[in-house]
Coordinates of C-alpha atoms in Angstrom, one line a residue:
Chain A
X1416 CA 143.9 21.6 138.9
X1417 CA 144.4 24.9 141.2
X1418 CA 141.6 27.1 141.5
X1419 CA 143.3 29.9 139.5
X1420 CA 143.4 27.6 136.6
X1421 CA 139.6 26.2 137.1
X1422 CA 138.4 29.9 136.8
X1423 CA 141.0 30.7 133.6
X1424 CA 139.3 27.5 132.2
X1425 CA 135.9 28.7 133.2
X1426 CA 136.3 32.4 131.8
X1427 CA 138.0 30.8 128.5
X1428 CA 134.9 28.6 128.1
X1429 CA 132.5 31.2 128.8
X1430 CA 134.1 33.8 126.4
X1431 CA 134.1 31.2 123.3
X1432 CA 130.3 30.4 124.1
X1433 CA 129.5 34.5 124.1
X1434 CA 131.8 34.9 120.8
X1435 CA 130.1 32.1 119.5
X1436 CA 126.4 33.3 120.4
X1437 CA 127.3 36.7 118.9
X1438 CA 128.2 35.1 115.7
X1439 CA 125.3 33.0 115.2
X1440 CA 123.2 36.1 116.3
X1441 CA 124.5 38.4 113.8
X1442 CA 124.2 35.3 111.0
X1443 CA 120.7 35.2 111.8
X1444 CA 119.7 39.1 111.7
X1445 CA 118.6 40.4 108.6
X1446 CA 121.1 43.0 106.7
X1447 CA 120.5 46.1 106.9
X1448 CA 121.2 46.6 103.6
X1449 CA 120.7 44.8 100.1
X1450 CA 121.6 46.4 96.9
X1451 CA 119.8 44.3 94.3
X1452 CA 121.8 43.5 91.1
X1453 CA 119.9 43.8 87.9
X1454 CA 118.7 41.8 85.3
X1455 CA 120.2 41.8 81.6
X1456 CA 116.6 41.8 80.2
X1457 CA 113.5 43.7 81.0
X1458 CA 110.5 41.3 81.1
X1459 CA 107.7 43.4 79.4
X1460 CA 108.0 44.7 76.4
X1461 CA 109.9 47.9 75.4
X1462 CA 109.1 51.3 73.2
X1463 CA 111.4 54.1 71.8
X1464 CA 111.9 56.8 74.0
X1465 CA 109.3 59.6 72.5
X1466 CA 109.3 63.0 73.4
X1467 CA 109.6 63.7 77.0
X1468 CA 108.2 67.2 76.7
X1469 CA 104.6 66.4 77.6
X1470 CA 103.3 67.3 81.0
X1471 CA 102.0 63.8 82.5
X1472 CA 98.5 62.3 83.1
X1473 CA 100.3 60.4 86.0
X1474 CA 99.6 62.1 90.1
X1475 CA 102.6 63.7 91.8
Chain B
X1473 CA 110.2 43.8 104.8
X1474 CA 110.0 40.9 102.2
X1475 CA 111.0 37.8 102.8
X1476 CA 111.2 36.5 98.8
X1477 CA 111.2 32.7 98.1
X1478 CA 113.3 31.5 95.4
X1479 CA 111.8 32.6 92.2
X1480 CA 109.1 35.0 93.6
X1481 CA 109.2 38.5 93.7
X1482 CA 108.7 40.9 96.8
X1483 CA 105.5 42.7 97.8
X1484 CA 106.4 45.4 95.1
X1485 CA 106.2 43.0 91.9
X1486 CA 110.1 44.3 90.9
X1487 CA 112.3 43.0 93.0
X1488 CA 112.8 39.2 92.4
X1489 CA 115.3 36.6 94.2
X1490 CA 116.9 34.8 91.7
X1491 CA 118.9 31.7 93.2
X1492 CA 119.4 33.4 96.3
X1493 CA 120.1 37.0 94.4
X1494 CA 118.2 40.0 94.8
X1495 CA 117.6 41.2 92.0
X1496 CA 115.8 44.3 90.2
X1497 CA 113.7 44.1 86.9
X1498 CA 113.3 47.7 86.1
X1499 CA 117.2 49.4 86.7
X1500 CA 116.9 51.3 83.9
X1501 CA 113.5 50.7 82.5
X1502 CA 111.1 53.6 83.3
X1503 CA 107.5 53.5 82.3
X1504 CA 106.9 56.9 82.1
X1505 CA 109.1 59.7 81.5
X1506 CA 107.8 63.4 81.5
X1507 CA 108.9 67.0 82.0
X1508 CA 105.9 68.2 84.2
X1509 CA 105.9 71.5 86.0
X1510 CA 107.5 71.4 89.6
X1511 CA 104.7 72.6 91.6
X1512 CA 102.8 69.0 90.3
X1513 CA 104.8 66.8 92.6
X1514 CA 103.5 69.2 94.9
X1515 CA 106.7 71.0 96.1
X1516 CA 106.3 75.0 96.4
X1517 CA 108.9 75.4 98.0
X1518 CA 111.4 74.3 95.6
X1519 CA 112.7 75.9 92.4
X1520 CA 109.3 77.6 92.1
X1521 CA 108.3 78.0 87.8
X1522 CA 110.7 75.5 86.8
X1523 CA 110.1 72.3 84.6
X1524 CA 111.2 68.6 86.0
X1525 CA 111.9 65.7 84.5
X1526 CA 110.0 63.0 86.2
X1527 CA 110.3 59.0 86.1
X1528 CA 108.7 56.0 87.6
X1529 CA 109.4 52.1 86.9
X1530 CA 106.4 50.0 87.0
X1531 CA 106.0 48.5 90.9
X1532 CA 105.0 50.0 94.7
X1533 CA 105.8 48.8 97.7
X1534 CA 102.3 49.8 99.2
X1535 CA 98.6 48.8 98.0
X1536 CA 96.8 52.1 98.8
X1537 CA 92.8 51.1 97.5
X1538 CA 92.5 54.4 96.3
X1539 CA 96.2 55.0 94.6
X1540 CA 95.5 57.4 91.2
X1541 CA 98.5 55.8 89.7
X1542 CA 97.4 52.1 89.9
X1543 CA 98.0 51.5 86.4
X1544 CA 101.7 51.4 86.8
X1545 CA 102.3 51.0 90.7
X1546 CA 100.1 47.9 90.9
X1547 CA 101.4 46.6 87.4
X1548 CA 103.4 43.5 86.9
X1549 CA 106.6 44.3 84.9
X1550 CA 105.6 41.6 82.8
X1551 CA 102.9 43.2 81.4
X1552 CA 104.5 47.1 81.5
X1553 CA 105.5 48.8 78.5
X1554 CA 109.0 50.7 79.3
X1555 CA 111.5 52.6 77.6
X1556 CA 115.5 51.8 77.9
X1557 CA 116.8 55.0 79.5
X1558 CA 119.5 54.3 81.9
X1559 CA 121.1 56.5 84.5
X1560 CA 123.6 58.4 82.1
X1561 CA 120.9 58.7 79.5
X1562 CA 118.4 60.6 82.3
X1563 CA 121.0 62.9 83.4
X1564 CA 121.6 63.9 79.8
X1565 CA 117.8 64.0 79.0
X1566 CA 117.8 66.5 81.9
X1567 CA 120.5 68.8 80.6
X1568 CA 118.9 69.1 77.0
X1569 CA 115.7 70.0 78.2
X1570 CA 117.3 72.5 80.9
X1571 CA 115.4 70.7 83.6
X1572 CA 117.2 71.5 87.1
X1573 CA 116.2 68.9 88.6
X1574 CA 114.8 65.4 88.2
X1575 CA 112.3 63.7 90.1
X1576 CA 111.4 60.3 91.4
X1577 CA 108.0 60.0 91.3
X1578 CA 104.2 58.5 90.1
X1579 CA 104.8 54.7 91.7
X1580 CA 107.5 55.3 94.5
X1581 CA 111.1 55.3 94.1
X1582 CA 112.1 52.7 97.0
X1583 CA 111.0 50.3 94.5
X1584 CA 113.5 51.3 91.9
X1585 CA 115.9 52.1 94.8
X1586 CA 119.1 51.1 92.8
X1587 CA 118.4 52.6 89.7
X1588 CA 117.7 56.2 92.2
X1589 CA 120.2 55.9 93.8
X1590 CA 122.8 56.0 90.6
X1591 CA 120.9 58.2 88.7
X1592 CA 120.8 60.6 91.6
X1593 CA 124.6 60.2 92.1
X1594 CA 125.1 61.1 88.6
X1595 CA 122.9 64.0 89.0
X1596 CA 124.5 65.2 91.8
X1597 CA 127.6 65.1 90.1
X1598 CA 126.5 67.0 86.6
X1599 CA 124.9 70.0 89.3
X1600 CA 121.2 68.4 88.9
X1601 CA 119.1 68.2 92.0
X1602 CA 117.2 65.3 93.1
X1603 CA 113.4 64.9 94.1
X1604 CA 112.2 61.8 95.3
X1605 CA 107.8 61.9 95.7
X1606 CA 107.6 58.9 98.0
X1607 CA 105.4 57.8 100.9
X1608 CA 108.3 56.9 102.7
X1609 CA 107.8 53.0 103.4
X1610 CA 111.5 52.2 103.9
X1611 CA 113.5 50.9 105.8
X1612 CA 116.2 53.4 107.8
X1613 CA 119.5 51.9 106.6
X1614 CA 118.9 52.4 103.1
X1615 CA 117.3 55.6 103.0
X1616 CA 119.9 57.4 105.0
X1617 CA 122.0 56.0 101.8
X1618 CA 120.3 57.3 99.5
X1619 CA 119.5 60.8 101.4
X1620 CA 122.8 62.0 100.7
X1621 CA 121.9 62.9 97.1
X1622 CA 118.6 64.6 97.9
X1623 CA 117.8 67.7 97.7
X1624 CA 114.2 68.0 98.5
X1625 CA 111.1 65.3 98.8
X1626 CA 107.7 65.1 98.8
X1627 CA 106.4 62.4 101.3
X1628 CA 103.0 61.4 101.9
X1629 CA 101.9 61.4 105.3
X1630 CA 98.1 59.6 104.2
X1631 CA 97.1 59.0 107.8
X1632 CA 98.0 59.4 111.3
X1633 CA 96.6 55.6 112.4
X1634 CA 98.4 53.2 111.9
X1635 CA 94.9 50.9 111.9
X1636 CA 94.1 52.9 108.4
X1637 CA 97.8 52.5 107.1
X1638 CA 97.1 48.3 107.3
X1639 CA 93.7 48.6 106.0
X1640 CA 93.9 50.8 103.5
X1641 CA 97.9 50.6 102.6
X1642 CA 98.5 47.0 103.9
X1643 CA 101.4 49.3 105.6
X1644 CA 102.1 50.9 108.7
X1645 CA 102.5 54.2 110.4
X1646 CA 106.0 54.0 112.0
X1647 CA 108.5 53.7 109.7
X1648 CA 106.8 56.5 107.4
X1649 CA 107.3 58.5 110.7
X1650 CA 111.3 57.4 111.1
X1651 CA 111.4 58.7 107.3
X1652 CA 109.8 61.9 107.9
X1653 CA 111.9 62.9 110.4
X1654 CA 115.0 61.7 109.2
X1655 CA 114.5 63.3 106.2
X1656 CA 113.9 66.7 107.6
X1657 CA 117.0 66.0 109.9
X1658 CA 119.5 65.4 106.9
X1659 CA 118.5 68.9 105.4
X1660 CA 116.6 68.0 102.8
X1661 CA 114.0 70.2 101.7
X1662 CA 110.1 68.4 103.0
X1663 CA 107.3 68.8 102.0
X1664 CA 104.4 66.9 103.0
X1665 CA 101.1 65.6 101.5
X1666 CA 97.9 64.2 103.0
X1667 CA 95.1 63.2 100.1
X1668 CA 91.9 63.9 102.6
X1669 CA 89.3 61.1 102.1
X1670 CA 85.7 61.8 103.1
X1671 CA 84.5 59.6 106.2
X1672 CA 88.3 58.0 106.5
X1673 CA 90.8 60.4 107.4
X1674 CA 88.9 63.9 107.1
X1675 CA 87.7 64.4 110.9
X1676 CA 88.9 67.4 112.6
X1677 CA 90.5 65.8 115.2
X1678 CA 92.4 63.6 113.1
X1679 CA 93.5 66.8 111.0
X1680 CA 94.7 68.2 114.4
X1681 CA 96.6 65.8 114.8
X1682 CA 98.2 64.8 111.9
X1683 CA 99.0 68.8 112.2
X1684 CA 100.2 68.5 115.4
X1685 CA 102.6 66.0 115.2
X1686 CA 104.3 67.3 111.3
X1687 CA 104.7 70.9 113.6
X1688 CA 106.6 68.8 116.9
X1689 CA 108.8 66.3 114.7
X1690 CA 109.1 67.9 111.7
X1691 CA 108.9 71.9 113.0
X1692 CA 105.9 74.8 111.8
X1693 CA 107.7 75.5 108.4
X1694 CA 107.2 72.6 106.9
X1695 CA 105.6 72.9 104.2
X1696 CA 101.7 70.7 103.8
X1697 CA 99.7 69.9 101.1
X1698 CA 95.7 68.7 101.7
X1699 CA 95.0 67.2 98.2
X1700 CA 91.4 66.4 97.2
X1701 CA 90.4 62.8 96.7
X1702 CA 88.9 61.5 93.5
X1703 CA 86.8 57.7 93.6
X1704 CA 89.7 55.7 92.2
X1705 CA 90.7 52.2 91.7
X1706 CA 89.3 50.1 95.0
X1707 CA 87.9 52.8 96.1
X1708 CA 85.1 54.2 93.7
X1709 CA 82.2 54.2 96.6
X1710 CA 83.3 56.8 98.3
X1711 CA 82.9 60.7 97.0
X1712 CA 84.8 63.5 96.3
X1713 CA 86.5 65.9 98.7
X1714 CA 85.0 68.7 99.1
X1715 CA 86.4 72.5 98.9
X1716 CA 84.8 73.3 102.2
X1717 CA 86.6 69.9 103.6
X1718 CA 90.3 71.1 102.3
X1719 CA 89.3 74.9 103.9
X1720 CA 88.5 73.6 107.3
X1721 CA 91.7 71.1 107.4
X1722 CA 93.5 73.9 106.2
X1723 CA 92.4 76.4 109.1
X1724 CA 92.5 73.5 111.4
X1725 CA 96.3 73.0 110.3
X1726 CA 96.9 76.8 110.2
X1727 CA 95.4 77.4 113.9
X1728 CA 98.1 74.4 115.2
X1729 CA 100.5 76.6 114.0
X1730 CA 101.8 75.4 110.7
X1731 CA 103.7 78.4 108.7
X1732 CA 102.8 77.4 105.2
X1733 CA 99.5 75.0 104.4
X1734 CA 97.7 74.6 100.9
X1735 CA 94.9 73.0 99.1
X1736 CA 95.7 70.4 96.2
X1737 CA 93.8 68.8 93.4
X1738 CA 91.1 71.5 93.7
X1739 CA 91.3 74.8 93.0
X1740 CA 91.1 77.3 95.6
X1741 CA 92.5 81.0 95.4
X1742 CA 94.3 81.2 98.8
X1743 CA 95.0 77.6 99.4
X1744 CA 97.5 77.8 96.1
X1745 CA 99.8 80.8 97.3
X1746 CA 102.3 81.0 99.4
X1747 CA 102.3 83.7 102.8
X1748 CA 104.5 85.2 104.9
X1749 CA 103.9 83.2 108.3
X1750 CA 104.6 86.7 110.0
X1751 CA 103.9 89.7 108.4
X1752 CA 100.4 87.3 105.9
X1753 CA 101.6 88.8 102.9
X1754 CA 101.2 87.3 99.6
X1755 CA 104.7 85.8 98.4
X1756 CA 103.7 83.8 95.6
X1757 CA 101.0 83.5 94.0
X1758 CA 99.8 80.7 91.5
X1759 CA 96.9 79.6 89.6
X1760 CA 97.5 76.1 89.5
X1761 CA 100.8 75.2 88.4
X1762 CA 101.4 78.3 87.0
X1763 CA 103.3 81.2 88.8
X1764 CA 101.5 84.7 88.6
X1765 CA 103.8 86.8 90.7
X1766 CA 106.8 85.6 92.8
X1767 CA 107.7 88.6 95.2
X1768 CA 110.4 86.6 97.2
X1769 CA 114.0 88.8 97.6
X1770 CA 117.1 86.3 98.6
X1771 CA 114.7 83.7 99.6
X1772 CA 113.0 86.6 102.0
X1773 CA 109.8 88.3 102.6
X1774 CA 109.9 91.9 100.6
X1775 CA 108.1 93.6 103.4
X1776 CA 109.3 92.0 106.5
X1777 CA 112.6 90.6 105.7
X1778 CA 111.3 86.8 107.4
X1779 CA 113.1 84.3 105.5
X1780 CA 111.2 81.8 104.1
X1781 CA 111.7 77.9 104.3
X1782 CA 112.6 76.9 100.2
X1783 CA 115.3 76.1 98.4
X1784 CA 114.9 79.0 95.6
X1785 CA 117.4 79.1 93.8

């Protein structure tokens, strides 16, 4: 093997174990983002909707 | 953030992994629905006299030992009583009742993030503006999603120590912080709230700087709010705030150089109106929620042509 061909080797090798790094890097980080699907039922119980007018006891 | 087993639900008591799905329990399902003045969330500087309809799914994302709304932010869904009022159904509930604008409120919308963000959409779309009342625990990739259909928001800024944040809100300081100024930065319309709590946060030092830093990352006109404390929920020992409490913060907040300051959940004749920050004139002036005289011209002082930080029309 020249020497040209040892550092081709050596640069190939090195690049797939940095790509490979990266990927298992990025795998591991938590998204950013989630966007949570919904459920078909509600799991309390529900009420009509009444009139809406009413100022609320609620803060804010 | 949450890290949710299979079959548990996050911090927030609505958001549930199912088989490796997140998953939300209350798209769709408010608890309470109500057209309440908007000067209650408290924004002044924002459609001033008008009505808005405000939601809020069971759930929070913080557990403040004082929160006024623990009935619904610390409840389990489970045991929550709701009405089925999806995102298309709000928007319309908002156009019969000639409400402007909807808000996100009482509990805090990042818990109910998905069904906010499509109802706001849809809002956006039909010429309704969006108001989220939030203490601004979140995370910066999704809020900068969910900006976009904003038009002005209420965040509580309930300490400057992070040390209280964890006691007190098993949160922390930072990422309120991020929100805050990311918020302001995307043009949306701030305003801030601090609830002052005798022997916790209501020092003046700690009111200086809580003042200090809203006027260097957020700038002088944004709007704060010092809202009296009431013994609540985990925290009944303590007592009320009093009027000469809110006063000082006030001046204390006034003499860092904050443009427009008031006092909340108390009454107090000057701490409810809005003034010019140059001229001192009386803009608005309220009496409680209501609005006895609004003297703004174009979103401008009448006597000094200053123009005033609002979105007034």
């Amino acid at each position: 093997m020249t020497r040209r061909k040892f550092i081709q080797k050596l640069i190939t090798a090195g690049s797939v174990i940095i790509a490979g790094t990266s990927w298992l890097a990025s795998k591991a980080a938590p998204r950013k983002f989630v966007r949570a699907f919904r459920v078909k039922k509600y799991p309390g119980s529900l009420r009509p909707l009444r009139d809406v007018s009413k100022q609320s006891k609620w803060s804010g | 953030m949450c890290l949710i087993k299979p079959g548990q639900s996050g911090e927030c008591r609505v958001r549930i992994n199912v088989d490796g799905v997140l998953r939300t329990v209350v798209y769709g399902y408010p608890c309470s629905i109500h057209i309440d003045p908007v000067e209650k969330k408290p924004l002044f500087h924002f459609l001033p006299g008008t009505g808005i309809l405000s939601i809020a799914t069971a759930g929070c994302n913080l557990h403040c030992l004082n929160c006024q709304n623990w009935q619904i932010s610390q409840a389990n869904p489970e045991e929550s009583q709701a009405v089925f009022c999806p995102p298309g159904k709000l928007v319309e509930l908002a156009n019969q009742n000639h409400c402007p604008s909807i808000a996100y409120t009482y509990t805090d919308p990042i818990v109910y993030y998905e069904y906010t963000y499509d109802s706001a959409k849809l809002a956006r779309d039909k010429g309704i503006r969006n108001v989220l009342v939030t203490a601004g625990y979140i995370n910066e990739e999704p809020w900068k999603r969910l900006l976009e259909y904003v038009d002005a928001a209420n965040i509580d800024l309930k300490f400057i120590s992070d040390d209280l944040y964890q006691r007190i809100c098993s949160g922390t300081l930072k990422p309120i912080q991020n929100a805050l100024v990311l918020a302001k930065a995307s043009g949306v319309l701030v305003e801030v709230t601090n609830l002052v709590i005798p022997t916790l946060n209501d020092k003046p030092e700690q009111i200086r700087e809580l003042a200090h830093w809203i006027k260097a990352n957020l700038g002088s006109d944004t709007p704060l709010h010092f809202s009296g404390f009431y013994p609540q929920y985990k925290m009944k020992n303590l007592p009320s705030t009093s009027l000469q409490t809110l006063e000082t913060a006030r001046e204390i907040a006034i003499s860092e150089g904050l443009d427009y300051v008031y006092i909340g959940n108390v009454r107090s004749k000057e701490g409810e109106n809005t003034y010019c920050p140059n001229c001192k004139n009386v803009l608005i002036e309220r009496k409680g929620y209501t609005i006895l005289q609004n003297r703004l011209k174009d979103g401008r002082c009448p006597d000094c042509n200053k123009e005033i930080y609002g979105v007034w029309k």
